[in-house]
PDB file of C-alpha atoms in Angstrom:
ATOM      1  CA  MET A 232       0.164   0.058   0.056  1.00  0.00           C
ATOM      2  CA  VAL A 233       1.125   3.595  -0.823  1.00  0.00           C
ATOM      3  CA  LEU A 234       0.918   5.540   2.501  1.00  0.00           C
ATOM      4  CA  LEU A 235       2.735   8.869   1.334  1.00  0.00           C
ATOM      5  CA  THR A 236       3.658  10.554  -1.917  1.00  0.00           C
ATOM      6  CA  MET A 237       6.032  13.686  -1.912  1.00  0.00           C
ATOM      7  CA  ILE A 238       7.741  15.714  -4.714  1.00  0.00           C
ATOM      8  CA  ALA A 239      10.602  18.075  -4.160  1.00  0.00           C
ATOM      9  CA  ARG A 240      13.062  20.079  -5.827  1.00  0.00           C
ATOM     10  CA  ILE A 241      16.635  18.999  -5.727  1.00  0.00           C
ATOM     11  CA  ALA A 242      18.446  22.007  -5.578  1.00  0.00           C
ATOM     12  CA  ASP A 243      17.202  23.071  -2.186  1.00  0.00           C
ATOM     13  CA  GLY A 244      14.833  20.170  -0.915  1.00  0.00           C
ATOM     14  CA  LEU A 245      11.847  22.427  -1.510  1.00  0.00           C
ATOM     15  CA  PRO A 246       8.465  20.361  -1.315  1.00  0.00           C
ATOM     16  CA  LEU A 247       6.522  20.902  -4.387  1.00  0.00           C
ATOM     17  CA  ALA A 248       3.502  18.564  -3.837  1.00  0.00           C
ATOM     18  CA  ALA A 249       2.288  15.932  -1.381  1.00  0.00           C
ATOM     19  CA  THR A 250      -0.247  13.639  -0.498  1.00  0.00           C
ATOM     20  CA  MET A 251      -1.005  10.788   2.365  1.00  0.00           C
ATOM     21  CA  GLN A 252      -3.435   8.498   3.430  1.00  0.00           C
ATOM     22  CA  ASP A 253      -6.848   9.990   3.909  1.00  0.00           C
ATOM     23  CA  ASP A 254      -7.933   8.255   7.467  1.00  0.00           C
ATOM     24  CA  GLU A 255      -7.047  10.638  10.475  1.00  0.00           C
ATOM     25  CA  GLN A 256      -5.260   7.853  12.218  1.00  0.00           C
ATOM     26  CA  SER A 257      -2.926   6.866   9.509  1.00  0.00           C
ATOM     27  CA  GLY A 258      -2.333  10.372   8.791  1.00  0.00           C
ATOM     28  CA  LYS A 259      -1.012  11.305  12.278  1.00  0.00           C
ATOM     29  CA  ASN A 260       1.268   8.141  12.154  1.00  0.00           C
ATOM     30  CA  ILE A 261       2.663   9.158   8.788  1.00  0.00           C
ATOM     31  CA  LEU A 262       3.661  12.740  10.047  1.00  0.00           C
ATOM     32  CA  GLU A 263       6.811  11.431  11.420  1.00  0.00           C
ATOM     33  CA  TYR A 264       7.740   9.827   8.157  1.00  0.00           C
ATOM     34  CA  GLN A 265       6.654  12.945   6.263  1.00  0.00           C
ATOM     35  CA  ASN A 266       9.291  14.710   8.258  1.00  0.00           C
ATOM     36  CA  GLN A 267      11.899  12.093   7.537  1.00  0.00           C
ATOM     37  CA  ALA A 268      11.022  12.757   3.921  1.00  0.00           C
ATOM     38  CA  LYS A 269      11.749  16.376   4.388  1.00  0.00           C
ATOM     39  CA  LEU A 270      15.232  15.599   5.870  1.00  0.00           C
ATOM     40  CA  LEU A 271      15.950  13.301   3.215  1.00  0.00           C
ATOM     41  CA  PHE A 272      15.262  15.770   0.522  1.00  0.00           C
ATOM     42  CA  ARG A 273      17.747  17.894   2.022  1.00  0.00           C
ATOM     43  CA  LYS A 274      20.582  15.238   1.883  1.00  0.00           C
ATOM     44  CA  LEU A 275      19.858  14.619  -1.842  1.00  0.00           C
ATOM     45  CA  ASN A 276      21.832  16.300  -4.540  1.00  0.00           C
ATOM     46  CA  THR A 277      22.536  16.084  -8.372  1.00  0.00           C
ATOM     47  CA  SER A 278      25.356  13.194  -7.694  1.00  0.00           C
ATOM     48  CA  SER A 279      22.618  11.174  -5.685  1.00  0.00           C
ATOM     49  CA  PRO A 280      21.844   7.522  -6.998  1.00  0.00           C
ATOM     50  CA  PRO A 281      18.718   8.233  -9.417  1.00  0.00           C
ATOM     51  CA  ARG A 282      16.867   5.476  -7.792  1.00  0.00           C
ATOM     52  CA  CYS A 283      17.006   4.268  -4.513  1.00  0.00           C
ATOM     53  CA  SER A 284      15.165   2.404  -1.677  1.00  0.00           C
ATOM     54  CA  ILE A 285      15.549   3.250   2.105  1.00  0.00           C
ATOM     55  CA  GLU A 286      14.313   1.228   5.081  1.00  0.00           C
ATOM     56  CA  THR A 287      12.297   3.072   7.889  1.00  0.00           C
ATOM     57  CA  GLY A 288      10.705   1.025  10.470  1.00  0.00           C
ATOM     58  CA  PRO A 289       7.934  -1.416   8.823  1.00  0.00           C
ATOM     59  CA  PHE A 290       8.175   0.883   5.679  1.00  0.00           C
ATOM     60  CA  LEU A 291      10.320   1.704   2.511  1.00  0.00           C
ATOM     61  CA  PHE A 292      10.908   4.932   0.852  1.00  0.00           C
ATOM     62  CA  HIS A 293      11.417   4.567  -2.670  1.00  0.00           C
ATOM     63  CA  TYR A 294      12.590   7.688  -4.679  1.00  0.00           C
ATOM     64  CA  LEU A 295      13.172   8.463  -8.234  1.00  0.00           C
ATOM     65  CA  ILE A 296      15.200  11.491  -9.418  1.00  0.00           C
ATOM     66  CA  GLU A 297      14.483  12.997 -12.915  1.00  0.00           C
ATOM     67  CA  ASN A 298      14.928  16.627 -14.078  1.00  0.00           C
ATOM     68  CA  ASP A 299      16.353  17.776 -10.887  1.00  0.00           C
ATOM     69  CA  VAL A 300      13.057  16.621  -9.178  1.00  0.00           C
ATOM     70  CA  CYS A 301      12.665  13.946  -6.577  1.00  0.00           C
ATOM     71  CA  TYR A 302       9.683  11.932  -6.609  1.00  0.00           C
ATOM     72  CA  LEU A 303       9.236   9.831  -3.322  1.00  0.00           C
ATOM     73  CA  VAL A 304       6.846   7.291  -1.997  1.00  0.00           C
ATOM     74  CA  LEU A 305       6.469   5.549   1.385  1.00  0.00           C
ATOM     75  CA  ALA A 306       5.041   2.143   0.962  1.00  0.00           C
ATOM     76  CA  GLU A 307       4.801  -1.264   3.141  1.00  0.00           C
ATOM     77  CA  LYS A 308       7.680  -3.516   2.713  1.00  0.00           C
ATOM     78  CA  ASN A 309       5.488  -6.174   1.010  1.00  0.00           C
ATOM     79  CA  TYR A 310       4.381  -3.826  -1.816  1.00  0.00           C
ATOM     80  CA  SER A 311       6.046  -4.763  -5.029  1.00  0.00           C
ATOM     81  CA  LYS A 312       9.088  -2.436  -5.445  1.00  0.00           C
ATOM     82  CA  ARG A 313       8.607  -2.786  -9.232  1.00  0.00           C
ATOM     83  CA  LEU A 314       4.908  -1.406  -8.617  1.00  0.00           C
ATOM     84  CA  ALA A 315       6.304   1.386  -6.730  1.00  0.00           C
ATOM     85  CA  PHE A 316       8.792   2.470  -9.336  1.00  0.00           C
ATOM     86  CA  SER A 317       6.345   2.224 -12.012  1.00  0.00           C
ATOM     87  CA  TYR A 318       4.081   4.413  -9.995  1.00  0.00           C
ATOM     88  CA  LEU A 319       7.061   7.053  -9.406  1.00  0.00           C
ATOM     89  CA  GLU A 320       7.852   7.032 -13.338  1.00  0.00           C
ATOM     90  CA  ASP A 321       4.116   7.766 -14.003  1.00  0.00           C
ATOM     91  CA  ILE A 322       3.807  10.605 -11.715  1.00  0.00           C
ATOM     92  CA  ALA A 323       7.439  11.864 -12.631  1.00  0.00           C
ATOM     93  CA  GLN A 324       6.187  11.984 -16.330  1.00  0.00           C
ATOM     94  CA  GLU A 325       2.907  13.853 -15.611  1.00  0.00           C
ATOM     95  CA  PHE A 326       4.261  16.364 -13.145  1.00  0.00           C
ATOM     96  CA  HIS A 327       7.063  17.205 -15.697  1.00  0.00           C
ATOM     97  CA  SER A 328       4.635  17.714 -18.424  1.00  0.00           C
ATOM     98  CA  GLN A 329       2.452  20.119 -16.404  1.00  0.00           C
ATOM     99  CA  TYR A 330       4.906  21.753 -14.359  1.00  0.00           C
ATOM    100  CA  GLY A 331       8.413  21.180 -15.706  1.00  0.00           C
ATOM    101  CA  LYS A 332       9.044  24.640 -16.744  1.00  0.00           C
ATOM    102  CA  LYS A 333       7.840  26.366 -13.581  1.00  0.00           C
ATOM    103  CA  VAL A 334       9.678  24.225 -10.988  1.00  0.00           C
ATOM    104  CA  ASN A 335      12.745  26.526 -10.849  1.00  0.00           C
ATOM    105  CA  THR A 336      10.620  29.642 -10.630  1.00  0.00           C
ATOM    106  CA  VAL A 337       8.643  28.959  -7.231  1.00  0.00           C
ATOM    107  CA  THR A 338       9.849  29.813  -3.866  1.00  0.00           C
ATOM    108  CA  ARG A 339       7.006  28.833  -1.532  1.00  0.00           C
ATOM    109  CA  PRO A 340       6.267  25.079  -0.251  1.00  0.00           C
ATOM    110  CA  TYR A 341       3.831  22.997  -2.091  1.00  0.00           C
ATOM    111  CA  SER A 342       3.407  25.381  -4.794  1.00  0.00           C
ATOM    112  CA  PHE A 343       1.743  22.464  -6.963  1.00  0.00           C
ATOM    113  CA  ILE A 344      -0.374  20.959  -4.326  1.00  0.00           C
ATOM    114  CA  GLU A 345      -3.416  20.747  -6.897  1.00  0.00           C
ATOM    115  CA  PHE A 346      -1.322  17.850  -8.126  1.00  0.00           C
ATOM    116  CA  ASP A 347      -2.595  15.920  -5.581  1.00  0.00           C
ATOM    117  CA  THR A 348      -5.590  15.169  -7.639  1.00  0.00           C
ATOM    118  CA  TYR A 349      -3.472  13.399 -10.236  1.00  0.00           C
ATOM    119  CA  ILE A 350      -1.489  11.571  -7.465  1.00  0.00           C
ATOM    120  CA  GLN A 351      -4.729  10.122  -6.080  1.00  0.00           C
ATOM    121  CA  LYS A 352      -5.736   8.860  -9.326  1.00  0.00           C
ATOM    122  CA  ALA A 353      -2.441   7.236 -10.050  1.00  0.00           C
ATOM    123  CA  LYS A 354      -2.305   5.825  -6.342  1.00  0.00           C
ATOM    124  CA  LYS A 355      -5.766   4.058  -6.831  1.00  0.00           C
ATOM    125  CA  LEU A 356      -4.482   2.642 -10.281  1.00  0.00           C
ATOM    126  CA  PHE A 357      -1.459   1.142  -8.844  1.00  0.00           C
ATOM    127  CA  THR A 358      -3.079  -0.106  -5.848  1.00  0.00           C
ATOM    128  CA  ASP A 359      -5.629  -1.949  -7.814  1.00  0.00           C
ATOM    129  CA  SER A 360      -5.460  -5.541  -7.993  1.00  0.00           C
ATOM    130  CA  ARG A 361      -5.656  -5.354 -11.670  1.00  0.00           C
ATOM    131  CA  ALA A 362      -2.461  -3.576 -11.807  1.00  0.00           C
ATOM    132  CA  ARG A 363      -0.550  -6.079  -9.684  1.00  0.00           C
ATOM    133  CA  ARG A 364      -1.775  -8.863 -12.046  1.00  0.00           C
ATOM    134  CA  ASN A 365      -0.334  -6.780 -14.939  1.00  0.00           C
ATOM    135  CA  LEU A 366       3.443  -6.428 -13.724  1.00  0.00           C
ATOM    136  CA  SER A 367       4.573  -8.209 -16.510  1.00  0.00           C
ATOM    137  CA  SER A 368       3.539  -5.389 -18.771  1.00  0.00           C
ATOM    138  CA  LEU A 369       5.482  -2.612 -16.868  1.00  0.00           C
ATOM    139  CA  ASN A 370       8.197  -0.616 -18.467  1.00  0.00           C
ATOM    140  CA  THR A 371      11.155  -2.894 -19.423  1.00  0.00           C
ATOM    141  CA  GLU A 372      13.564  -0.346 -17.831  1.00  0.00           C
ATOM    142  CA  LEU A 373      12.131  -1.388 -14.376  1.00  0.00           C
ATOM    143  CA  GLN A 374      12.958  -5.015 -14.702  1.00  0.00           C
ATOM    144  CA  ASP A 375      16.317  -4.492 -12.782  1.00  0.00           C
ATOM    145  CA  VAL A 376      14.697  -2.517  -9.585  1.00  0.00           C
ATOM    146  CA  GLN A 377      15.587  -5.588  -7.438  1.00  0.00           C
ATOM    147  CA  ARG A 378      19.286  -4.477  -7.909  1.00  0.00           C
ATOM    148  CA  ILE A 379      18.656  -1.123  -6.567  1.00  0.00           C
ATOM    149  CA  MET A 380      20.544  -0.923  -3.041  1.00  0.00           C
ATOM    150  CA  VAL A 381      18.440  -0.608   0.157  1.00  0.00           C
ATOM    151  CA  HIS A 382      19.809   1.859   2.634  1.00  0.00           C
ATOM    152  CA  ASN A 383      19.048   2.425   6.127  1.00  0.00           C
ATOM    153  CA  ILE A 384      17.244   5.602   7.110  1.00  0.00           C
ATOM    154  CA  ASP A 385      19.458   5.837  10.385  1.00  0.00           C
ATOM    155  CA  ASP A 386      22.589   5.813   8.145  1.00  0.00           C
ATOM    156  CA  VAL A 387      21.287   8.449   5.884  1.00  0.00           C
ATOM    157  CA  LEU A 388      19.750  10.932   8.441  1.00  0.00           C
ATOM    158  CA  GLN A 389      21.081  10.370  11.911  1.00  0.00           C
ATOM    159  CA  ARG A 390      24.654   9.394  10.931  1.00  0.00           C
ATOM    160  CA  GLY A 391      24.798  12.025   8.085  1.00  0.00           C
ATOM    161  CA  VAL A 392      25.834   9.694   5.409  1.00  0.00           C
ATOM    162  CA  LEU A 393      25.103  11.061   2.180  1.00  0.00           C
ATOM    163  CA  LEU A 394      23.632   8.735  -0.404  1.00  0.00           C
ATOM    164  CA  SER A 395      25.971  10.311  -2.919  1.00  0.00           C
ATOM    165  CA  GLU A 396      29.026   9.327  -0.774  1.00  0.00           C
ATOM    166  CA  LEU A 397      27.632   5.651  -0.523  1.00  0.00           C
ATOM    167  CA  ASP A 398      27.204   5.609  -4.201  1.00  0.00           C
ATOM    168  CA  THR A 399      30.681   6.948  -4.491  1.00  0.00           C
ATOM    169  CA  LYS A 400      32.363   4.410  -2.302  1.00  0.00           C
ATOM    170  CA  ALA A 401      30.728   1.751  -4.327  1.00  0.00           C
ATOM    171  CA  GLN A 402      31.997   3.343  -7.642  1.00  0.00           C
ATOM    172  CA  ASN A 403      35.385   3.888  -6.113  1.00  0.00           C
ATOM    173  CA  LEU A 404      35.763   0.033  -5.179  1.00  0.00           C
ATOM    174  CA  SER A 405      34.510  -0.950  -8.708  1.00  0.00           C
ATOM    175  CA  ILE A 406      37.456   1.489 -10.088  1.00  0.00           C
ATOM    176  CA  LEU A 407      40.030   0.148  -7.795  1.00  0.00           C
ATOM    177  CA  SER A 408      39.326  -3.308  -8.613  1.00  0.00           C
ATOM    178  CA  GLN A 409      39.498  -2.464 -12.417  1.00  0.00           C
ATOM    179  CA  LYS A 410      42.837  -0.497 -11.826  1.00  0.00           C
ATOM    180  CA  TYR A 411      44.126  -3.661  -9.937  1.00  0.00           C
ATOM    181  CA  LYS A 412      43.282  -5.844 -12.859  1.00  0.00           C
ATOM    182  CA  LYS A 413      44.887  -3.466 -15.406  1.00  0.00           C
ATOM    183  CA  ASP A 414      48.072  -3.349 -13.064  1.00  0.00           C
ATOM    184  CA  ALA A 415      48.297  -6.967 -12.549  1.00  0.00           C
ATOM    185  CA  THR A 416      48.116  -7.479 -16.384  1.00  0.00           C
ATOM    186  CA  PHE A 417      50.783  -4.819 -16.882  1.00  0.00           C
ATOM    187  CA  LEU A 418      53.065  -6.221 -14.347  1.00  0.00           C
ATOM    188  CA  ASN A 419      52.692  -9.845 -15.991  1.00  0.00           C
ATOM    189  CA  THR A 420      53.217  -8.522 -19.434  1.00  0.00           C
ATOM    190  CA  LYS A 421      56.355  -6.583 -18.084  1.00  0.00           C
ATOM    191  CA  SER A 422      57.807  -9.423 -16.500  1.00  0.00           C
ATOM    192  CA  MET A 423      57.260 -11.564 -19.913  1.00  0.00           C
ATOM    193  CA  TYR A 424      59.048  -8.775 -21.979  1.00  0.00           C
ATOM    194  CA  MET A 425      61.848  -8.854 -19.126  1.00  0.00           C
ATOM    195  CA  LYS A 426      62.368 -12.709 -19.454  1.00  0.00           C
ATOM    196  CA  ALA A 427      62.316 -12.480 -23.059  1.00  0.00           C
ATOM    197  CA  ALA A 428      65.025  -9.751 -22.918  1.00  0.00           C
ATOM    198  CA  VAL A 429      67.165 -11.537 -20.574  1.00  0.00           C
ATOM    199  CA  GLY A 430      66.854 -14.966 -22.841  1.00  0.00           C
ATOM    200  CA  CYS A 431      67.897 -12.897 -26.035  1.00  0.00           C
ATOM    201  CA  ILE A 432      70.974 -11.236 -24.216  1.00  0.00           C
ATOM    202  CA  ILE A 433      72.108 -14.606 -22.947  1.00  0.00           C
ATOM    203  CA  LEU A 434      71.883 -16.236 -26.445  1.00  0.00           C
ATOM    204  CA  LEU A 435      73.510 -13.044 -27.644  1.00  0.00           C
ATOM    205  CA  VAL A 436      76.407 -13.603 -25.308  1.00  0.00           C
ATOM    206  CA  VAL A 437      76.737 -16.967 -26.069  1.00  0.00           C
ATOM    207  CA  PHE A 438      76.660 -16.503 -30.031  1.00  0.00           C
ATOM    208  CA  LEU A 439      79.387 -13.768 -29.553  1.00  0.00           C
ATOM    209  CA  TYR A 440      81.572 -16.139 -27.428  1.00  0.00           C
ATOM    210  CA  PHE A 441      81.337 -18.752 -30.018  1.00  0.00           C
ATOM    211  CA  TRP A 442      81.770 -16.646 -32.998  1.00  0.00           C
ATOM    212  CA  VAL A 443      84.867 -14.696 -31.485  1.00  0.00           C
ATOM    213  CA  LEU A 444      86.594 -18.160 -30.737  1.00  0.00           C
TER     214      LEU A 444
END
């Protein structure tokens, strides 16, 4: 189930639109996660992973960054990750179509709160059992969402670990691994050439020795 949807500008974390559960009890409980989402928006930047899932209590934040705007949803852990990112893709496309040119011009929070109407419509569609049965027809680009790394909200917020730093560390490990392989190949090649050179020198010395004699 989708419990909270928020849209924010990456440049400064300004919330642009939002919607949450309609019933009062759930709404009160979700306020805590809404505050977490606002803190998360301030941590994100243009270097952050474009797609990510973040564990928080019994729920997961899933977010998508497109055109310098972050689209975030809070859902139960058993809610399909593919469905969640398909939902985010849908609202991202519609939001950019309606407000893409205005995003950088607004200064007050929730300037596009009227987008809640479309969010509610999309949420209903992606919660419907028929949508769940049609997972196979989702955008093929979303087939690898299971590979998206899941971070913990404590690491991201309380310990101040930037998502971009976590992503950079992973990239650095990959680069170091590739560099190690290249260095090892270079050293092996260099060693082979040195052995060949030594062999040639020995043969030359032997040849000259017998030729002089």
